[in-house]
Coordinates of C-alpha atoms in Angstrom, one line a residue:
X1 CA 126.4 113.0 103.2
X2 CA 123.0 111.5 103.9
X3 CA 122.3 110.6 100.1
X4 CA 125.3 108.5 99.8
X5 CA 123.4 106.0 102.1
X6 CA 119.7 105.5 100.3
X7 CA 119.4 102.3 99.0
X8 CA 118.3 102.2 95.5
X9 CA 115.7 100.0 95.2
X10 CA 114.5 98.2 91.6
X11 CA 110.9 98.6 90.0
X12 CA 110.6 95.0 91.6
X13 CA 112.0 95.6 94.9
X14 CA 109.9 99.1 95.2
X15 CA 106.6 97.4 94.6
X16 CA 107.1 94.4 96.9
X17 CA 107.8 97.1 99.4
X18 CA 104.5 98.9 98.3
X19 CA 103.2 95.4 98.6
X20 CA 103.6 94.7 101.7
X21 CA 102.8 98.0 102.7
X22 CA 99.1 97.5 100.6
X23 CA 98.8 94.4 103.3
X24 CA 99.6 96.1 105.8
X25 CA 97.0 99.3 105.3
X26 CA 94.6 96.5 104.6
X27 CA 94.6 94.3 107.5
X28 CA 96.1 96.8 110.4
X29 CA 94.8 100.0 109.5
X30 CA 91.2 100.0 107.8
X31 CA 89.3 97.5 109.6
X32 CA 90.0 99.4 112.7
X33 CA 89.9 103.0 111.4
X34 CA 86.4 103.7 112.5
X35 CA 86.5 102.8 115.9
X36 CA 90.1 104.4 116.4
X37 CA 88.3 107.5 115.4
X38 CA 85.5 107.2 117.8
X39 CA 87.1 105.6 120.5
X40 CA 90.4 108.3 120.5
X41 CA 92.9 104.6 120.2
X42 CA 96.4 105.3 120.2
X43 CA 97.4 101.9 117.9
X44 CA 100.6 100.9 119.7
X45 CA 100.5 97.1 118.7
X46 CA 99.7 97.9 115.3
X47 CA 102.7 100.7 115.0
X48 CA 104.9 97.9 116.4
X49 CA 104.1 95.9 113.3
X50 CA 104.6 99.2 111.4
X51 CA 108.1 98.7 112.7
X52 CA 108.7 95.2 111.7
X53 CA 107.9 96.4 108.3
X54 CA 110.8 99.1 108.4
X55 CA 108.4 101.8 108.4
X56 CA 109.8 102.9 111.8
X57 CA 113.2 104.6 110.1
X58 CA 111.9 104.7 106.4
X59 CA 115.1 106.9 105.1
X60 CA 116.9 106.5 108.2
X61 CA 120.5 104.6 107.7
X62 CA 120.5 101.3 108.5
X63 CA 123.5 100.6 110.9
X64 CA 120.5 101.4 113.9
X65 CA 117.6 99.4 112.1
X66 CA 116.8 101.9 109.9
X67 CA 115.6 101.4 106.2
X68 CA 117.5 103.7 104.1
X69 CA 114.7 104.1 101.2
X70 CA 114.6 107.3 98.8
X71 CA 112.1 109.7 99.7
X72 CA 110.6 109.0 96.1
X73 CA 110.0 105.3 98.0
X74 CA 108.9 107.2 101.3
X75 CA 105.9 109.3 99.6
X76 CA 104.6 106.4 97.8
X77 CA 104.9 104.4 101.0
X78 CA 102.8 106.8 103.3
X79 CA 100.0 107.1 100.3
X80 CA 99.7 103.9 100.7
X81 CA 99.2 103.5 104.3
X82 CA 97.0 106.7 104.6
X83 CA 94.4 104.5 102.4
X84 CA 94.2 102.8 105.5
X85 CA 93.7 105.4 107.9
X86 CA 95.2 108.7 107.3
X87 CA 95.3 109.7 111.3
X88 CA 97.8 106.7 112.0
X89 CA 99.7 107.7 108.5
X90 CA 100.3 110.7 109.9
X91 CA 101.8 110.0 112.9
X92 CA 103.8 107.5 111.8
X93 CA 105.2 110.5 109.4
X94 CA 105.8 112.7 112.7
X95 CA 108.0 109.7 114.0
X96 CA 109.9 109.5 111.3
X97 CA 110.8 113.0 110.8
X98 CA 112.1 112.2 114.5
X99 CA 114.2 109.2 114.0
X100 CA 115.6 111.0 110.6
X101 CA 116.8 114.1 113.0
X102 CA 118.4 111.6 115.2
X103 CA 120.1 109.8 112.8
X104 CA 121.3 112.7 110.9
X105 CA 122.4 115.3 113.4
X106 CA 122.7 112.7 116.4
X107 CA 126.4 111.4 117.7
X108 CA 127.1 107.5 117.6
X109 CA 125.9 107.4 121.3
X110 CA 122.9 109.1 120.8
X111 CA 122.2 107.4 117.9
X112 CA 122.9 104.1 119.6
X113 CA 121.0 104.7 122.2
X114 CA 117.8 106.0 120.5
X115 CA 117.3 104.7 117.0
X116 CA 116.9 100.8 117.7
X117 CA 114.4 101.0 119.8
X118 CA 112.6 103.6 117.3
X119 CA 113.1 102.1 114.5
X120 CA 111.6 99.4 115.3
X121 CA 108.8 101.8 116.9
X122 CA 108.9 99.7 120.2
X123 CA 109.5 103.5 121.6
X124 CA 108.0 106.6 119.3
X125 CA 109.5 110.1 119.1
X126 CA 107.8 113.9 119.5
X127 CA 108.7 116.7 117.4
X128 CA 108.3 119.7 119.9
X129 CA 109.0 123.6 118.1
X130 CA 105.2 125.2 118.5
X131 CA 104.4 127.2 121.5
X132 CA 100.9 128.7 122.9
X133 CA 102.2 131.7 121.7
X134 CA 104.5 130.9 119.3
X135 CA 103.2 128.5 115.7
X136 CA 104.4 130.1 112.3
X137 CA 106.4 132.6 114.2
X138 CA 108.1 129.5 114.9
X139 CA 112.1 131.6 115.1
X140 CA 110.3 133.1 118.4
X141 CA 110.6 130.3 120.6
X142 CA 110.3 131.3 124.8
X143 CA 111.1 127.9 125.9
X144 CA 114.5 128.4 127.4
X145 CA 117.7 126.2 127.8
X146 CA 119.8 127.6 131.1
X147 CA 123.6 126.2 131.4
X148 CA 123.7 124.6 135.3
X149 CA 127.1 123.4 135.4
X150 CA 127.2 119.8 132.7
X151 CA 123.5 120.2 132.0
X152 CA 120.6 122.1 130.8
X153 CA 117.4 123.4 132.6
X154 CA 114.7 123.4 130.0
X155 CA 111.6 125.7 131.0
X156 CA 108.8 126.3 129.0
X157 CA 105.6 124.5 127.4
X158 CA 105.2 123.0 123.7
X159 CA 101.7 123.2 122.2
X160 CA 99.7 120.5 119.3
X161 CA 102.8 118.0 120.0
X162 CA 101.2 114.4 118.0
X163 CA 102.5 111.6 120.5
X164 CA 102.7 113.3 123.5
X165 CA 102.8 111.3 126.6
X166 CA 103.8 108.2 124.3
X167 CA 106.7 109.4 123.3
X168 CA 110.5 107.9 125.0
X169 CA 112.2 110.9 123.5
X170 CA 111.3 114.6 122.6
X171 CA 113.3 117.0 120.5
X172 CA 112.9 120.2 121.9
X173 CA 113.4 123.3 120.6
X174 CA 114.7 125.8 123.1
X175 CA 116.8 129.2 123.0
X176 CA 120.2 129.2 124.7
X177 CA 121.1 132.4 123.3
X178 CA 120.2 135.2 121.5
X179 CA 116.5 136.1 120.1
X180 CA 115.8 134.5 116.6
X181 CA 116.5 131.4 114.4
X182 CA 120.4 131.6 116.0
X183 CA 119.9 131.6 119.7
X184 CA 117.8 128.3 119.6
X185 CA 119.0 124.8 119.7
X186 CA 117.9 121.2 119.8
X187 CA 117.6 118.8 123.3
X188 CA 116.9 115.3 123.1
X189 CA 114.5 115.2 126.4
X190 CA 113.6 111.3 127.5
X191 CA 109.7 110.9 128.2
X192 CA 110.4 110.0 131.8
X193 CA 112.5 112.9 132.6
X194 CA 112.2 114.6 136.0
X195 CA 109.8 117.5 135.5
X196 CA 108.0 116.9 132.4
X197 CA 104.5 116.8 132.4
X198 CA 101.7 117.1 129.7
X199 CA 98.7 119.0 129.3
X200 CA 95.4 117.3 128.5
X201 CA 94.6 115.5 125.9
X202 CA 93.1 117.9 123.3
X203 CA 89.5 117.8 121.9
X204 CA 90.0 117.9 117.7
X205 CA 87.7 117.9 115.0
X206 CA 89.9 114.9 113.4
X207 CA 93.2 112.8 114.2
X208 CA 91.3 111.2 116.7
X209 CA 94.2 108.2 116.8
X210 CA 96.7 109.9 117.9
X211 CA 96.6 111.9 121.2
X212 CA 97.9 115.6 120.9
X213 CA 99.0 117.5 124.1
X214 CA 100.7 120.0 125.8
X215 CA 104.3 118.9 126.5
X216 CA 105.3 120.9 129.7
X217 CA 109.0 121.4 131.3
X218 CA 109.4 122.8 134.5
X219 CA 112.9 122.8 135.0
X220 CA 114.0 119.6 133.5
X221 CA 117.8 118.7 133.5
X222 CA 119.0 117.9 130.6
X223 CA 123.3 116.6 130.4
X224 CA 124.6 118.7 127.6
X225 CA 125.7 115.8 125.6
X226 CA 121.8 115.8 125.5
X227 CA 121.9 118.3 123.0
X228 CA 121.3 117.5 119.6
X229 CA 123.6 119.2 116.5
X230 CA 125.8 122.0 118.1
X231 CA 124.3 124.9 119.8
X232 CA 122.5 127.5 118.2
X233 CA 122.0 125.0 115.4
X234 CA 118.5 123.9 116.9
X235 CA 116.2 126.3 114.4
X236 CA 118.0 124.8 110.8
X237 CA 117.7 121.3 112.5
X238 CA 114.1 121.9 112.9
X239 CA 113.6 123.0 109.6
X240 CA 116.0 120.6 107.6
X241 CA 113.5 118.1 109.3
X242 CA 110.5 119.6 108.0
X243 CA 111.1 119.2 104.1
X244 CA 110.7 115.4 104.8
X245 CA 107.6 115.6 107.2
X246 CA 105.7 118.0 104.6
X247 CA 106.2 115.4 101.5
X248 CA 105.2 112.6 103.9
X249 CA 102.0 114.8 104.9
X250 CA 101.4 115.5 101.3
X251 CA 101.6 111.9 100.8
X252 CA 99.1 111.2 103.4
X253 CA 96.9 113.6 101.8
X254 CA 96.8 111.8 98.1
X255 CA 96.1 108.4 100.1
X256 CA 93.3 110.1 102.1
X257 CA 91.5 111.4 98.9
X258 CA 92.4 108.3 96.8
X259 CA 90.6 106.0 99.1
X260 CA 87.8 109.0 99.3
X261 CA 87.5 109.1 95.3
X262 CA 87.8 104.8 94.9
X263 CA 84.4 104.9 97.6
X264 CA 83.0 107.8 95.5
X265 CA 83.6 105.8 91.8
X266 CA 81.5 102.9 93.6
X267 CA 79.2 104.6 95.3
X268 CA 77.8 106.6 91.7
X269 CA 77.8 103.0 89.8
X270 CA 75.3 101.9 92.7
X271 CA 73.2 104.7 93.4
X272 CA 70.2 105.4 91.0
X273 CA 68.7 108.7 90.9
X274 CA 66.0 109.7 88.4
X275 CA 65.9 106.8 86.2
X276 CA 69.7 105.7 86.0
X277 CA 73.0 105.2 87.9
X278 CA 74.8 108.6 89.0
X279 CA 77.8 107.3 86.9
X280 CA 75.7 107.7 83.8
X281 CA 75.2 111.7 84.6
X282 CA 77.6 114.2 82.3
X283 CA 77.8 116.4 85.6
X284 CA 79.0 113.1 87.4
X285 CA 81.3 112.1 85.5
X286 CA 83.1 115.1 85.0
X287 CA 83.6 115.7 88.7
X288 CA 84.9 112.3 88.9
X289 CA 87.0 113.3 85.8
X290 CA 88.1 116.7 87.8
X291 CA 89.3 114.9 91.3
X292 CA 91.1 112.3 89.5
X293 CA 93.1 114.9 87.7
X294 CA 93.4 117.2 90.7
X295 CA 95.0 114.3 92.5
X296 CA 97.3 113.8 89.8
X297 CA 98.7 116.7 89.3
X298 CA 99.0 116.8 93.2
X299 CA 100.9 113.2 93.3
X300 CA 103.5 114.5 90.0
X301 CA 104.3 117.5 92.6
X302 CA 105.1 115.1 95.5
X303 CA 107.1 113.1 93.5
X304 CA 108.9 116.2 92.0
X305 CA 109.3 117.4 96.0
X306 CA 110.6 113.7 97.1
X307 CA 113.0 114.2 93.8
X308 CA 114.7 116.7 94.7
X309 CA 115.2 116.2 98.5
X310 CA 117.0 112.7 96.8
X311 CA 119.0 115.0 94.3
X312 CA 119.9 117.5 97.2
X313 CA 118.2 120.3 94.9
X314 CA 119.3 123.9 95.6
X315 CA 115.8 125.0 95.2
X316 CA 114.5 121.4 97.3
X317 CA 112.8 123.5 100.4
X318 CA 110.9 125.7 97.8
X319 CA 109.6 122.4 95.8
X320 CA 108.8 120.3 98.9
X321 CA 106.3 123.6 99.8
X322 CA 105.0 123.8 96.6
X323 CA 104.3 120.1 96.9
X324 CA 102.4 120.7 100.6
X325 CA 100.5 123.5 99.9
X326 CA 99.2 121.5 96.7
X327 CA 98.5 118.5 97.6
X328 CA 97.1 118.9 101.2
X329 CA 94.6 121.8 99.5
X330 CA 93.5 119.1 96.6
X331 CA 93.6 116.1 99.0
X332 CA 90.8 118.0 101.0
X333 CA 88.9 119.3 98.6
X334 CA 88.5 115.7 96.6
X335 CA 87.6 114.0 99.9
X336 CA 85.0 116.6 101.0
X337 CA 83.8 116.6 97.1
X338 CA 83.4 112.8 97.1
X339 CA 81.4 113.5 100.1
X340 CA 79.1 115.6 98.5
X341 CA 78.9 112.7 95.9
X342 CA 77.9 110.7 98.7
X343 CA 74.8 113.1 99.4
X344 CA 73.3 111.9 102.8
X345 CA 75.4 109.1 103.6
X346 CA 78.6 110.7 103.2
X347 CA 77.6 112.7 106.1
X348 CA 77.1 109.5 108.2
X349 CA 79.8 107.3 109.8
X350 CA 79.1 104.2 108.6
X351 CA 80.5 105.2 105.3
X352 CA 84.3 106.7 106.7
X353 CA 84.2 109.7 104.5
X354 CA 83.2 112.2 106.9
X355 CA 86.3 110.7 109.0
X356 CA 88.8 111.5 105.9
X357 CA 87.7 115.0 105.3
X358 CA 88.2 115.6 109.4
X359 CA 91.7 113.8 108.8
X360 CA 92.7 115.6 105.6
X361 CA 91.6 119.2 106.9
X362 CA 94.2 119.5 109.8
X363 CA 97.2 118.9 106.9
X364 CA 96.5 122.2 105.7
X365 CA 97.9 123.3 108.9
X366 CA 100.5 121.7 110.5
X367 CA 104.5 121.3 109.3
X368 CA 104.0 124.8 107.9
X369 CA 100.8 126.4 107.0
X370 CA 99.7 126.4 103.6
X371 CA 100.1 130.1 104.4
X372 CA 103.5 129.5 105.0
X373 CA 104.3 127.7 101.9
X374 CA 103.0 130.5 99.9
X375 CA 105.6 132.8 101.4
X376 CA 108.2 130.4 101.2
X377 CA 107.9 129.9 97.4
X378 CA 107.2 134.1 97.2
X379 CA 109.9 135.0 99.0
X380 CA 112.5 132.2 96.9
X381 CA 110.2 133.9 93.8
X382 CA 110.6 137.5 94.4
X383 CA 114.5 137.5 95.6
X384 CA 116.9 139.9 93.9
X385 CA 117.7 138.9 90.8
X386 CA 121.7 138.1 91.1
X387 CA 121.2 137.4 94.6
X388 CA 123.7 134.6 95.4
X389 CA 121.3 132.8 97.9
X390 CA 118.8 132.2 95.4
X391 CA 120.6 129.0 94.5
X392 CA 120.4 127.8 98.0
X393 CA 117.6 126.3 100.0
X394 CA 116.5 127.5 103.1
X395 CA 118.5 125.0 105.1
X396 CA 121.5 126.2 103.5
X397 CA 121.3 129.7 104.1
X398 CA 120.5 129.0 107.7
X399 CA 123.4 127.4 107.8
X400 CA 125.7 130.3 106.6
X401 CA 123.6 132.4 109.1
X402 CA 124.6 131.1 112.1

C-alpha cells in the first residue's frame, strides 16, 4: 500500500519545504525564464538542483532517494515552482509521474536500477501513451510489443512526448494482446536502446523549455523483465499515473496565474489613466476581486483532488478531473485577463505575461483534455444508480477488468 509510506510532515516542516522551494523558483527558475523561452533551453543543471531538493521523487518512497511527501505537500510544491517558470514546473511534473510509476509498479531491480539516478534527476524519465493517431482515444494504442524468445520488439511511434531525447528511460505503452485497455502493457525502454530514434523537435506556441518530440521504435528489443506491472496491466498503469500528473498540472496552473495576477496587482497601482491609478477604478478592482476568487476556488479543488488521492478515495479519479478541468480553465483565463490589465505591455516580452498565457494554454490539453475530464465526471455522474462500480475509481475498475 503506497499510502502507508507518505511521510507526514508538520505545519513547520511543510513550510520549510515550501521555503526552500520559494528559493528555489526565485533564484533557478525566474531569472532565467525569459530567455529559456526564447532560446528553446532545456535547464538540465538547474533540474539537477531540482533533485537535490527532493523534487526529483516528490511522493516517491524513499528507500531509492525518493521523498515520500503527500500529494497535499506535492500540489503546493509545484505552485510554487510554476511561479518561477511554469514550462520547467511542468516538466518536472511529467518526471515525476515517471519515477512514481517506477516505484510503484516496478520490481526491486528495476527500481534499483532506475530511481537513484532519477530521483536525484541526474537522468529524467518520458511518459510515452499518445500516438499520431491515437491521443484521447488513448485504449487504441498501434504501437506493438512482439514476444522474440526472452524479449520484446517494440514497433511503433509516440507523439508530444515532454523530454524526449533527454530522457534515460521511457515507459512505453504498447499492445501485446488483444485490442483495448486489456491487450496493452507497460515497457521500461532505456534512451540509448538499439533502434530508438526521435522525431524533430516540435515548433509550439509555449513550453518552449522543454523539447517535445516524436519518440520512434523500429524494432527495439526489449528483455521481458523490461516490462513494467504484469502484462496486459499497461493501460491501468498508465492511467493510475495520471491522477497524480493532472493535480501537479493543475498545480502548475494556479502558480502560473498567481504570479500573472501578483504582476497585474502592481502593474494597476503604477499605471495612471485618466486622472488616477488603475487600482482606484470600480471596474479594476472588481476584476482583480474576480481572478483572485477564481483562483481560489480553483486551488480549494486541488487541494480536495491531492486529498483524496492521500485518502485512497473511491471517487479520487473523478475529483482529481474535476480539479484539472478547473483549475487549468481558470489558471488561463486569469493570466490572459491580467494581460488584458496589462493593455499594451502585456502583449510585449519584457513583461513575461504573454509567456504564461502560452505556458498555461497547453494545460488545457495534455494528461487528459479538459474534454476528457468532463466525461469522466459525466460518466461517474450519470452511472446506474445501484451500480456497484460507482463506488470505485477508474483505476479500480480497470483493474477488475482485466
Amino acid at each position: 500500500d503506497m499510502t502507508m509510506t507518505t511521510v507526514t510532515t508538520t505545519a513547520e516542516e511543510r513550510e520549510a519545504i515550501l521555503d526552500a522551494v520559494r528559493d528555489f523558483a526565485d533564484t533557478e527558475l525566474a531569472p532565467f525564464a525569459a530567455e529559456r523561452d526564447e532560446k528553446h533551453i532545456f535547464p538540465r543543471e538547474s533540474l539537477g538542483k531540482a533533485g537535490e531538493l527532493g523534487l526529483g521523487g516528490i511522493y516517491v518512497r524513499e528507500d531509492f532517494g525518493g521523498t515520500g511527501l503527500s500529494r497535499s505537500d506535492t500540489v503546493a510544491i509545484f505552485e510554487e515552482l510554476a511561479k518561477g517558470d511554469p514550462a520547467v514546473a511542468a516538466y518536472i511534473s511529467i518526471h515525476n509521474m515517471v519515477v512514481w510509476m517506477i516505484d510503484t509498479y516496478g520490481d526491486d531491480a528495476q527500481r534499483g536500477r532506475w530511481l537513484p539516478a532519477l530521483t536525484a534527476m541526474q537522468e529524467f524519465g518520458g511518459y510515452c501513451l499518445t500516438e499520431p493517431g491515437v491521443g484521447s482515444d488513448a485504449a487504441n494504442v498501434a504501437t506493438r510489443a512482439v514476444r522474440d524468445g526472452d524479449d520484446y520488439l517494440l514497433t511503433g511511434v509516440k507523439q508530444f512526448i515532454s523530454g524526449a531525447g533527454e530522457a534515460a528511460v521511457y515507459v512505453v505503452m504498447a499492445r501485446t494482446g488483444e485490442p483495448g485497455a486489456r491487450g496493452i502493457s507497460a515497457f521500461l525502454v532505456p534512451g540509448d536502446a538499439e533502434g530508438l530514434s526521435f522525431g524533430a523537435p516540435e515548433k509550439k506556441m509555449g513550453w518552449h523549455a522543454q523539447p517535445t518530440r516524436q519518440v520512434i521504435l523500429d524494432g527495439v528489443r526489449i528483455p521481458a523483465s523490461g516490462m513494467l506491472g504484469d502484462e496486459g496491466r499497461g493501460f491501468a498503469i498508465a492511467m493510475s499515473a495520471l491522477n497524480g500528473g493532472r493535480l501537479n498540472i493543475a498545480a502548475c496552473s494556479l502558480g502560473g496565474a498567481q504570479w500573472a495576477l501578483d504582476r497585474a496587482v502592481q502593474y494597476v497601482h503604477e499605471r495612471v489613466a485618466f486622472g488616477e491609478p488603475l487600482a482606484e477604478k470600480q471596474s479594476i478592482m472588481f476584476a482583480i476581486a474576480d481572478m483572485r476568487t477564481d483562483l481560489q476556488a480553483a486551488r480549494l479543488m486541488v487541494r480536495d483532488g491531492a486529498s483524496a488521492v492521500d485518502e485512497q478515495a473511491p471517487d479520487a479519479t473523478m475529483r482529481c478531473a474535476m480539479a484539472k478541468r478547473f483549475a487549468t480553465d481558470a489558471g488561463f483565463d486569469v493570466a490572459n485577463r491580467a494581460l488584458q490589465l496589462h493593455g499594451g505591455y502585456g502583449y510585449l516580452q519584457d513583461y513575461g505575461i504573454e509567456r504564461v498565457v502560452r505556458d498555461l494554454r497547453v494545460h488545457q490539453i495534455l494528461e487528459g483534455t479538459n474534454e476528457i475530464m468532463r466525461l469522466i465526471v459525466g460518466r461517474e455522474m450519470l452511472r446506474p444508480a445501484g451500480s456497484a462500480s460507482l463506488q470505485r475509481s477508474g483505476e479500480d475498475r480497470m483493474r477488475s477488468a482485466s
